[in-house]
mmCIF file of C-alpha atoms in Angstrom:
data_model
loop_
_atom_site.group_PDB
_atom_site.id
_atom_site.type_symbol
_atom_site.label_atom_id
_atom_site.label_comp_id
_atom_site.label_asym_id
_atom_site.label_seq_id
_atom_site.Cartn_x
_atom_site.Cartn_y
_atom_site.Cartn_z
ATOM 1 C CA UNK A 1 101.149 125.545 191.566
ATOM 2 C CA UNK A 2 100.621 124.713 187.903
ATOM 3 C CA UNK A 3 103.119 121.772 188.311
ATOM 4 C CA UNK A 4 100.963 120.496 191.282
ATOM 5 C CA UNK A 5 97.866 120.740 189.572
ATOM 6 C CA UNK A 6 99.162 118.759 186.413
ATOM 7 C CA UNK A 7 100.801 116.140 188.777
ATOM 8 C CA UNK A 8 97.157 115.682 190.346
ATOM 9 C CA UNK A 9 95.325 115.636 187.143
ATOM 10 C CA UNK A 10 97.811 113.005 185.908
ATOM 11 C CA UNK A 11 97.512 110.905 188.872
ATOM 12 C CA UNK A 12 93.679 111.105 188.591
ATOM 13 C CA UNK A 13 93.864 110.085 184.981
ATOM 14 C CA UNK A 14 96.128 107.123 185.765
ATOM 15 C CA UNK A 15 93.915 105.945 188.500
ATOM 16 C CA UNK A 16 90.864 106.101 186.364
ATOM 17 C CA UNK A 17 92.828 104.390 183.460
ATOM 18 C CA UNK A 18 93.839 101.400 186.047
ATOM 19 C CA UNK A 19 90.211 101.243 187.242
ATOM 20 C CA UNK A 20 89.044 101.114 183.579
ATOM 21 C CA UNK A 21 91.482 98.284 182.961
ATOM 22 C CA UNK A 22 90.033 95.951 185.511
ATOM 23 C CA UNK A 23 86.353 96.697 184.809
ATOM 24 C CA UNK A 24 85.940 94.528 181.649
ATOM 25 C CA UNK A 25 82.116 93.520 181.080
ATOM 26 C CA UNK A 26 83.290 90.067 179.750
ATOM 27 C CA UNK A 27 85.045 89.304 183.075
ATOM 28 C CA UNK A 28 82.098 90.412 185.060
ATOM 29 C CA UNK A 29 79.779 88.234 182.998
ATOM 30 C CA UNK A 30 82.030 85.280 183.276
ATOM 31 C CA UNK A 31 82.302 85.613 186.998
ATOM 32 C CA UNK A 32 78.485 86.091 187.149
ATOM 33 C CA UNK A 33 77.762 82.892 185.423
ATOM 34 C CA UNK A 34 80.675 80.922 187.110
ATOM 35 C CA UNK A 35 82.449 79.494 184.045
ATOM 36 C CA UNK A 36 84.392 80.353 180.934
ATOM 37 C CA UNK A 37 82.401 79.436 177.605
ATOM 38 C CA UNK A 38 84.813 78.477 174.975
ATOM 39 C CA UNK A 39 83.922 77.815 171.210
ATOM 40 C CA UNK A 40 85.631 74.492 170.194
ATOM 41 C CA UNK A 41 85.913 71.974 167.597
ATOM 42 C CA UNK A 42 84.610 68.567 168.270
ATOM 43 C CA UNK A 43 86.476 66.008 166.380
ATOM 44 C CA UNK A 44 90.153 67.240 165.947
ATOM 45 C CA UNK A 45 92.351 64.914 167.953
ATOM 46 C CA UNK A 46 95.019 66.687 169.678
ATOM 47 C CA UNK A 47 93.407 70.108 169.567
ATOM 48 C CA UNK A 48 89.974 69.628 170.752
ATOM 49 C CA UNK A 49 87.752 66.604 170.819
ATOM 50 C CA UNK A 50 85.335 64.852 173.383
ATOM 51 C CA UNK A 51 86.503 61.401 174.563
ATOM 52 C CA UNK A 52 84.359 58.448 175.253
ATOM 53 C CA UNK A 53 83.240 59.985 178.460
ATOM 54 C CA UNK A 54 82.146 63.128 176.806
ATOM 55 C CA UNK A 55 85.007 64.943 178.328
ATOM 56 C CA UNK A 56 86.855 67.698 176.400
ATOM 57 C CA UNK A 57 90.534 67.214 175.638
ATOM 58 C CA UNK A 58 93.261 68.684 173.373
ATOM 59 C CA UNK A 59 95.615 71.660 173.254
ATOM 60 C CA UNK A 60 92.903 74.246 172.594
ATOM 61 C CA UNK A 61 90.913 72.645 175.670
ATOM 62 C CA UNK A 62 94.060 73.016 177.920
ATOM 63 C CA UNK A 63 94.317 76.732 177.007
ATOM 64 C CA UNK A 64 90.693 77.160 177.842
ATOM 65 C CA UNK A 65 91.136 75.360 181.263
ATOM 66 C CA UNK A 66 94.253 77.598 181.796
ATOM 67 C CA UNK A 67 92.030 80.767 181.339
ATOM 68 C CA UNK A 68 89.366 79.288 183.790
ATOM 69 C CA UNK A 69 92.173 78.533 186.247
ATOM 70 C CA UNK A 70 93.490 82.154 185.915
ATOM 71 C CA UNK A 71 90.134 83.467 186.436
ATOM 72 C CA UNK A 72 88.545 81.050 188.989
ATOM 73 C CA UNK A 73 91.636 79.251 190.467
ATOM 74 C CA UNK A 74 89.773 76.172 189.062
ATOM 75 C CA UNK A 75 90.420 74.684 185.673
ATOM 76 C CA UNK A 76 87.160 72.740 185.653
ATOM 77 C CA UNK A 77 85.174 75.963 185.467
ATOM 78 C CA UNK A 78 84.618 76.015 181.823
ATOM 79 C CA UNK A 79 82.188 74.820 179.226
ATOM 80 C CA UNK A 80 82.758 73.720 175.673
ATOM 81 C CA UNK A 81 80.478 74.613 172.741
ATOM 82 C CA UNK A 82 81.165 72.647 169.733
ATOM 83 C CA UNK A 83 81.103 74.966 166.631
ATOM 84 C CA UNK A 84 81.160 74.424 162.746
ATOM 85 C CA UNK A 85 83.331 76.656 160.652
ATOM 86 C CA UNK A 86 80.051 78.562 159.757
ATOM 87 C CA UNK A 87 78.965 79.053 163.164
ATOM 88 C CA UNK A 88 82.188 80.052 165.039
ATOM 89 C CA UNK A 89 82.326 83.772 164.284
ATOM 90 C CA UNK A 90 78.799 84.460 164.927
ATOM 91 C CA UNK A 91 78.867 82.527 168.230
ATOM 92 C CA UNK A 92 81.749 84.789 169.434
ATOM 93 C CA UNK A 93 79.977 88.000 167.979
ATOM 94 C CA UNK A 94 76.852 87.257 169.589
ATOM 95 C CA UNK A 95 78.374 86.479 173.130
ATOM 96 C CA UNK A 96 77.408 82.697 172.990
ATOM 97 C CA UNK A 97 80.961 82.077 173.810
ATOM 98 C CA UNK A 98 83.405 84.223 175.479
ATOM 99 C CA UNK A 99 86.553 83.017 173.679
ATOM 100 C CA UNK A 100 86.989 81.153 170.333
ATOM 101 C CA UNK A 101 89.512 78.430 170.451
ATOM 102 C CA UNK A 102 88.421 76.466 167.474
ATOM 103 C CA UNK A 103 91.901 76.130 165.491
ATOM 104 C CA UNK A 104 91.296 79.824 164.165
ATOM 105 C CA UNK A 105 93.814 81.420 161.683
ATOM 106 C CA UNK A 106 94.657 84.760 162.816
ATOM 107 C CA UNK A 107 94.283 87.079 159.759
ATOM 108 C CA UNK A 108 94.128 90.809 159.130
ATOM 109 C CA UNK A 109 90.341 90.604 157.759
ATOM 110 C CA UNK A 110 89.336 88.458 160.857
ATOM 111 C CA UNK A 111 91.168 90.841 163.319
ATOM 112 C CA UNK A 112 89.628 94.201 161.723
ATOM 113 C CA UNK A 113 86.296 93.673 159.925
ATOM 114 C CA UNK A 114 84.368 91.030 162.299
ATOM 115 C CA UNK A 115 84.326 92.997 165.476
ATOM 116 C CA UNK A 116 86.750 90.384 166.943
ATOM 117 C CA UNK A 117 90.261 90.480 168.020
ATOM 118 C CA UNK A 118 93.287 88.270 167.763
ATOM 119 C CA UNK A 119 94.738 87.182 171.044
ATOM 120 C CA UNK A 120 98.160 85.724 170.033
ATOM 121 C CA UNK A 121 99.308 82.534 168.061
ATOM 122 C CA UNK A 122 99.221 79.450 170.117
ATOM 123 C CA UNK A 123 100.394 77.211 167.211
ATOM 124 C CA UNK A 124 102.065 77.937 164.117
ATOM 125 C CA UNK A 125 100.957 75.722 161.192
ATOM 126 C CA UNK A 126 100.680 75.687 157.321
ATOM 127 C CA UNK A 127 98.064 74.266 154.822
ATOM 128 C CA UNK A 128 98.887 70.857 153.282
ATOM 129 C CA UNK A 129 97.357 68.135 151.310
ATOM 130 C CA UNK A 130 96.449 64.546 152.375
ATOM 131 C CA UNK A 131 96.378 61.902 149.820
ATOM 132 C CA UNK A 132 96.148 58.155 149.613
ATOM 133 C CA UNK A 133 99.514 56.416 148.598
ATOM 134 C CA UNK A 134 97.716 54.468 146.058
ATOM 135 C CA UNK A 135 97.054 57.702 144.226
ATOM 136 C CA UNK A 136 100.789 57.616 143.128
ATOM 137 C CA UNK A 137 101.573 61.256 143.622
ATOM 138 C CA UNK A 138 104.471 62.750 145.480
ATOM 139 C CA UNK A 139 103.651 66.403 144.995
ATOM 140 C CA UNK A 140 100.597 68.656 145.084
ATOM 141 C CA UNK A 141 101.754 69.779 141.371
ATOM 142 C CA UNK A 142 100.714 66.300 140.235
ATOM 143 C CA UNK A 143 97.031 66.766 141.290
ATOM 144 C CA UNK A 144 95.747 68.271 138.023
ATOM 145 C CA UNK A 145 92.167 67.534 137.513
ATOM 146 C CA UNK A 146 91.938 66.059 141.049
ATOM 147 C CA UNK A 147 88.898 66.469 143.433
ATOM 148 C CA UNK A 148 89.814 68.034 146.624
ATOM 149 C CA UNK A 149 87.814 67.834 149.890
ATOM 150 C CA UNK A 150 87.748 71.216 151.760
ATOM 151 C CA UNK A 151 85.656 72.878 154.463
ATOM 152 C CA UNK A 152 83.683 76.053 153.615
ATOM 153 C CA UNK A 153 84.208 79.449 155.092
ATOM 154 C CA UNK A 154 87.886 78.757 155.982
ATOM 155 C CA UNK A 155 91.189 80.211 154.937
ATOM 156 C CA UNK A 156 92.050 76.895 153.444
ATOM 157 C CA UNK A 157 89.395 77.216 150.884
ATOM 158 C CA UNK A 158 90.746 80.527 149.575
ATOM 159 C CA UNK A 159 94.355 79.233 149.866
ATOM 160 C CA UNK A 160 93.672 76.213 148.115
ATOM 161 C CA UNK A 161 92.156 78.192 145.016
ATOM 162 C CA UNK A 162 94.991 80.676 144.973
ATOM 163 C CA UNK A 163 97.813 77.974 145.146
ATOM 164 C CA UNK A 164 96.128 76.098 142.335
ATOM 165 C CA UNK A 165 95.479 79.011 140.205
ATOM 166 C CA UNK A 166 98.937 80.365 140.552
ATOM 167 C CA UNK A 167 100.556 76.999 139.335
ATOM 168 C CA UNK A 168 97.880 76.534 136.626
ATOM 169 C CA UNK A 169 96.583 73.506 138.049
ATOM 170 C CA UNK A 170 92.784 72.615 137.607
ATOM 171 C CA UNK A 171 91.005 71.061 140.362
ATOM 172 C CA UNK A 172 87.395 70.370 141.659
ATOM 173 C CA UNK A 173 86.519 71.409 145.166
ATOM 174 C CA UNK A 174 84.289 69.063 147.185
ATOM 175 C CA UNK A 175 82.877 71.460 149.962
ATOM 176 C CA UNK A 176 81.806 69.794 153.238
ATOM 177 C CA UNK A 177 81.272 71.498 156.355
ATOM 178 C CA UNK A 178 81.867 68.973 159.488
ATOM 179 C CA UNK A 179 85.342 67.555 159.739
ATOM 180 C CA UNK A 180 83.942 64.064 160.427
ATOM 181 C CA UNK A 181 81.924 64.114 157.138
ATOM 182 C CA UNK A 182 84.921 65.557 155.113
ATOM 183 C CA UNK A 183 87.127 62.439 156.472
ATOM 184 C CA UNK A 184 84.387 60.088 155.546
ATOM 185 C CA UNK A 185 84.053 61.594 152.151
ATOM 186 C CA UNK A 186 87.840 61.356 151.633
ATOM 187 C CA UNK A 187 88.404 57.971 152.964
ATOM 188 C CA UNK A 188 85.520 56.572 150.811
ATOM 189 C CA UNK A 189 87.299 57.782 147.781
ATOM 190 C CA UNK A 190 84.772 60.643 147.034
ATOM 191 C CA UNK A 191 87.764 63.093 146.889
ATOM 192 C CA UNK A 192 91.176 62.466 145.695
ATOM 193 C CA UNK A 193 92.766 64.632 148.261
ATOM 194 C CA UNK A 194 91.872 66.445 151.418
ATOM 195 C CA UNK A 195 93.455 70.079 152.400
ATOM 196 C CA UNK A 196 93.561 71.452 155.894
ATOM 197 C CA UNK A 197 96.234 72.468 158.105
ATOM 198 C CA UNK A 198 98.990 70.248 158.369
ATOM 199 C CA UNK A 199 98.653 69.368 161.965
ATOM 200 C CA UNK A 200 94.995 68.648 161.628
ATOM 201 C CA UNK A 201 95.841 66.321 158.576
ATOM 202 C CA UNK A 202 98.217 64.567 160.863
ATOM 203 C CA UNK A 203 95.452 64.302 163.469
ATOM 204 C CA UNK A 204 93.111 62.637 160.870
ATOM 205 C CA UNK A 205 95.622 60.363 159.622
ATOM 206 C CA UNK A 206 96.703 59.245 163.196
ATOM 207 C CA UNK A 207 93.150 58.932 164.557
ATOM 208 C CA UNK A 208 90.315 58.927 162.007
ATOM 209 C CA UNK A 209 91.054 56.711 159.313
ATOM 210 C CA UNK A 210 91.029 52.923 159.408
ATOM 211 C CA UNK A 211 94.522 52.336 157.830
ATOM 212 C CA UNK A 212 96.843 55.347 158.664
ATOM 213 C CA UNK A 213 99.896 53.825 156.888
ATOM 214 C CA UNK A 214 97.774 54.104 153.518
ATOM 215 C CA UNK A 215 97.973 57.983 153.631
ATOM 216 C CA UNK A 216 100.714 60.755 153.398
ATOM 217 C CA UNK A 217 100.784 64.365 153.712
ATOM 218 C CA UNK A 218 102.583 66.009 150.451
ATOM 219 C CA UNK A 219 105.520 68.343 150.985
ATOM 220 C CA UNK A 220 103.986 71.517 149.921
ATOM 221 C CA UNK A 221 102.789 74.087 152.337
ATOM 222 C CA UNK A 222 100.389 76.545 150.672
ATOM 223 C CA UNK A 223 100.209 79.275 153.512
ATOM 224 C CA UNK A 224 101.180 80.658 156.869
ATOM 225 C CA UNK A 225 98.548 79.436 159.446
ATOM 226 C CA UNK A 226 99.003 81.185 162.841
ATOM 227 C CA UNK A 227 96.292 79.672 165.027
ATOM 228 C CA UNK A 228 95.175 81.135 168.210
ATOM 229 C CA UNK A 229 92.226 82.338 170.293
ATOM 230 C CA UNK A 230 90.025 85.088 169.405
ATOM 231 C CA UNK A 231 87.807 87.251 171.540
ATOM 232 C CA UNK A 232 85.422 90.168 170.866
ATOM 233 C CA UNK A 233 86.694 93.724 170.175
ATOM 234 C CA UNK A 234 86.080 96.455 172.571
ATOM 235 C CA UNK A 235 86.953 94.587 175.861
ATOM 236 C CA UNK A 236 90.702 95.038 176.287
ATOM 237 C CA UNK A 237 90.645 93.649 179.884
ATOM 238 C CA UNK A 238 89.311 90.237 178.767
ATOM 239 C CA UNK A 239 91.575 90.273 175.642
ATOM 240 C CA UNK A 240 94.445 90.814 178.073
ATOM 241 C CA UNK A 241 93.458 87.960 180.451
ATOM 242 C CA UNK A 242 93.482 85.371 177.665
ATOM 243 C CA UNK A 243 96.502 86.671 175.889
ATOM 244 C CA UNK A 244 98.603 86.890 179.186
ATOM 245 C CA UNK A 245 97.488 83.478 180.271
ATOM 246 C CA UNK A 246 98.713 82.157 177.155
ATOM 247 C CA UNK A 247 101.963 83.857 177.525
ATOM 248 C CA UNK A 248 102.303 82.845 181.095
ATOM 249 C CA UNK A 249 102.487 79.073 179.881
ATOM 250 C CA UNK A 250 105.240 80.055 177.410
ATOM 251 C CA UNK A 251 107.177 82.170 180.017
ATOM 252 C CA UNK A 252 106.720 79.254 182.473
ATOM 253 C CA UNK A 253 108.548 76.966 179.748
ATOM 254 C CA UNK A 254 111.219 79.630 179.307
ATOM 255 C CA UNK A 255 111.914 79.867 182.880
ATOM 256 C CA UNK A 256 111.772 76.113 183.596
ATOM 257 C CA UNK A 257 108.604 76.330 185.623
ATOM 258 C CA UNK A 258 106.382 73.031 185.294
ATOM 259 C CA UNK A 259 103.307 71.596 186.710
ATOM 260 C CA UNK A 260 105.314 69.479 188.978
ATOM 261 C CA UNK A 261 107.638 72.057 190.364
ATOM 262 C CA UNK A 262 105.681 75.176 190.370
ATOM 263 C CA UNK A 263 105.172 75.105 194.209
ATOM 264 C CA UNK A 264 109.016 74.795 194.704
ATOM 265 C CA UNK A 265 109.531 77.587 192.283
ATOM 266 C CA UNK A 266 107.503 80.077 194.623
ATOM 267 C CA UNK A 267 110.706 80.030 196.681
ATOM 268 C CA UNK A 268 112.947 81.104 193.703
ATOM 269 C CA UNK A 269 114.945 84.300 194.003
ATOM 270 C CA UNK A 270 114.618 84.921 190.269
ATOM 271 C CA UNK A 271 112.694 88.264 190.049
ATOM 272 C CA UNK A 272 110.994 87.122 186.780
ATOM 273 C CA UNK A 273 109.845 83.987 188.060
ATOM 274 C CA UNK A 274 108.435 85.873 191.292
ATOM 275 C CA UNK A 275 106.479 88.065 189.136
ATOM 276 C CA UNK A 276 105.065 85.222 187.107
ATOM 277 C CA UNK A 277 103.950 83.277 190.134
ATOM 278 C CA UNK A 278 102.516 86.411 191.795
ATOM 279 C CA UNK A 279 105.114 86.187 194.762
ATOM 280 C CA UNK A 280 105.855 89.825 193.571
ATOM 281 C CA UNK A 281 102.289 91.232 193.316
ATOM 282 C CA UNK A 282 101.077 93.514 190.699
ATOM 283 C CA UNK A 283 100.371 91.519 187.369
ATOM 284 C CA UNK A 284 97.054 89.843 188.801
ATOM 285 C CA UNK A 285 95.663 93.401 189.960
ATOM 286 C CA UNK A 286 96.548 94.912 186.602
ATOM 287 C CA UNK A 287 93.781 92.510 185.076
ATOM 288 C CA UNK A 288 91.408 92.286 188.099
ATOM 289 C CA UNK A 289 92.649 88.789 188.910
ATOM 290 C CA UNK A 290 94.039 87.029 191.967
ATOM 291 C CA UNK A 291 97.744 87.397 192.158
ATOM 292 C CA UNK A 292 98.050 83.715 191.684
ATOM 293 C CA UNK A 293 96.385 83.776 188.386
ATOM 294 C CA UNK A 294 99.290 82.471 186.247
ATOM 295 C CA UNK A 295 100.398 80.005 189.200
ATOM 296 C CA UNK A 296 97.024 78.587 188.973
ATOM 297 C CA UNK A 297 97.034 78.203 185.105
ATOM 298 C CA UNK A 298 100.526 76.551 185.149
ATOM 299 C CA UNK A 299 99.371 74.223 188.022
ATOM 300 C CA UNK A 300 96.316 73.209 186.200
ATOM 301 C CA UNK A 301 97.947 72.475 182.665
ATOM 302 C CA UNK A 302 101.558 72.674 182.811
ATOM 303 C CA UNK A 303 103.664 75.179 180.823
ATOM 304 C CA UNK A 304 103.543 75.592 177.108
ATOM 305 C CA UNK A 305 105.886 72.627 176.455
ATOM 306 C CA UNK A 306 103.893 70.333 178.573
ATOM 307 C CA UNK A 307 100.574 71.272 176.872
ATOM 308 C CA UNK A 308 102.206 70.729 173.333
ATOM 309 C CA UNK A 309 103.886 67.498 174.128
ATOM 310 C CA UNK A 310 100.942 65.868 175.675
ATOM 311 C CA UNK A 311 98.335 66.876 173.218
ATOM 312 C CA UNK A 312 100.271 66.956 169.820
ATOM 313 C CA UNK A 313 103.941 66.259 170.324
ATOM 314 C CA UNK A 314 106.001 63.283 171.164
ATOM 315 C CA UNK A 315 103.869 62.196 174.078
ATOM 316 C CA UNK A 316 100.675 62.060 171.713
ATOM 317 C CA UNK A 317 99.317 60.038 168.788
ATOM 318 C CA UNK A 318 100.333 62.808 166.229
ATOM 319 C CA UNK A 319 104.042 62.976 167.226
ATOM 320 C CA UNK A 320 104.526 66.387 165.896
ATOM 321 C CA UNK A 321 107.927 68.056 166.289
ATOM 322 C CA UNK A 322 108.098 71.459 167.892
ATOM 323 C CA UNK A 323 109.600 73.197 164.629
ATOM 324 C CA UNK A 324 108.268 76.791 164.676
ATOM 325 C CA UNK A 325 106.365 76.277 167.769
ATOM 326 C CA UNK A 326 109.558 75.947 169.853
ATOM 327 C CA UNK A 327 110.413 78.886 172.039
ATOM 328 C CA UNK A 328 112.334 81.880 170.369
ATOM 329 C CA UNK A 329 115.624 80.766 172.149
ATOM 330 C CA UNK A 330 115.446 77.337 170.804
ATOM 331 C CA UNK A 331 115.029 78.065 167.124
ATOM 332 C CA UNK A 332 111.189 78.646 167.086
ATOM 333 C CA UNK A 333 108.777 81.578 166.851
ATOM 334 C CA UNK A 334 107.171 81.384 170.289
ATOM 335 C CA UNK A 335 108.302 84.788 171.729
ATOM 336 C CA UNK A 336 106.081 85.472 174.841
ATOM 337 C CA UNK A 337 105.899 89.088 176.094
ATOM 338 C CA UNK A 338 107.543 89.535 179.473
ATOM 339 C CA UNK A 339 105.269 89.536 182.553
ATOM 340 C CA UNK A 340 106.634 92.706 184.471
#
């Protein structure tokens, strides 16, 4: 009798937990308004920028589109909100945006003290310094007394000060909020150097200066910069939706599922592929989504490799190597959790 009562109580508890898992307030609000609101940067080529038609494009934008596809089955059901470094966390905290995809470095402080939660790393980076070749330096250690452009309220501002102090090098920071204004100040000679994540420096050099060949990124990397989405704390359901959408794109690459062959892969007898694509049900229900949530995301933007190469890799103006951003079984650090 006691065992039966305990079993029944456990079953009820599990049922309640299951119901709670799919009753997230953010998902409900997103469905009610009919789109996902993403906080983005406008002007960082390869990650998030608006084109001449006013359309958002870039790697962060594709992740936003993948989330929209997972939720609605339609990657166009998103809206981008351009945010400065000073605005971004407040916009997410206040509910102005549903997910922050503004090339945010995931740190302990941001994950614990701001009421926000890190989803997972979507791009591993490191801070570097861009200089004009005419300056004649080959190392950041040769920048004693230099003026350095940097954005306020960023990890780069702190990393810059820490690294120069550690190496007993004097410098003068020139603090400017907007990326486009930083680039103009740097290009005009107001700053000797410009510091940011190396990927963003590559984007600036490739697309935002008049003579890209006049500039080079110095070899030093001052920091670890795991970039990725953030959401508000307290809504594990929405955290899971964004996280598992990102992991689904990585799992798709691992199992050879592409934007082009995803329909054919529905017929696969590989049980992992069947779970990812919703042929074997369960993963979607766990999050309050259609079982084709991952299929829809992959169909919309492709797998992680396709997103990377199209926006920042070999098929883009940036031409970045995969490096640390390769999958775990190809020498990189991208290790998606299994969908099962």
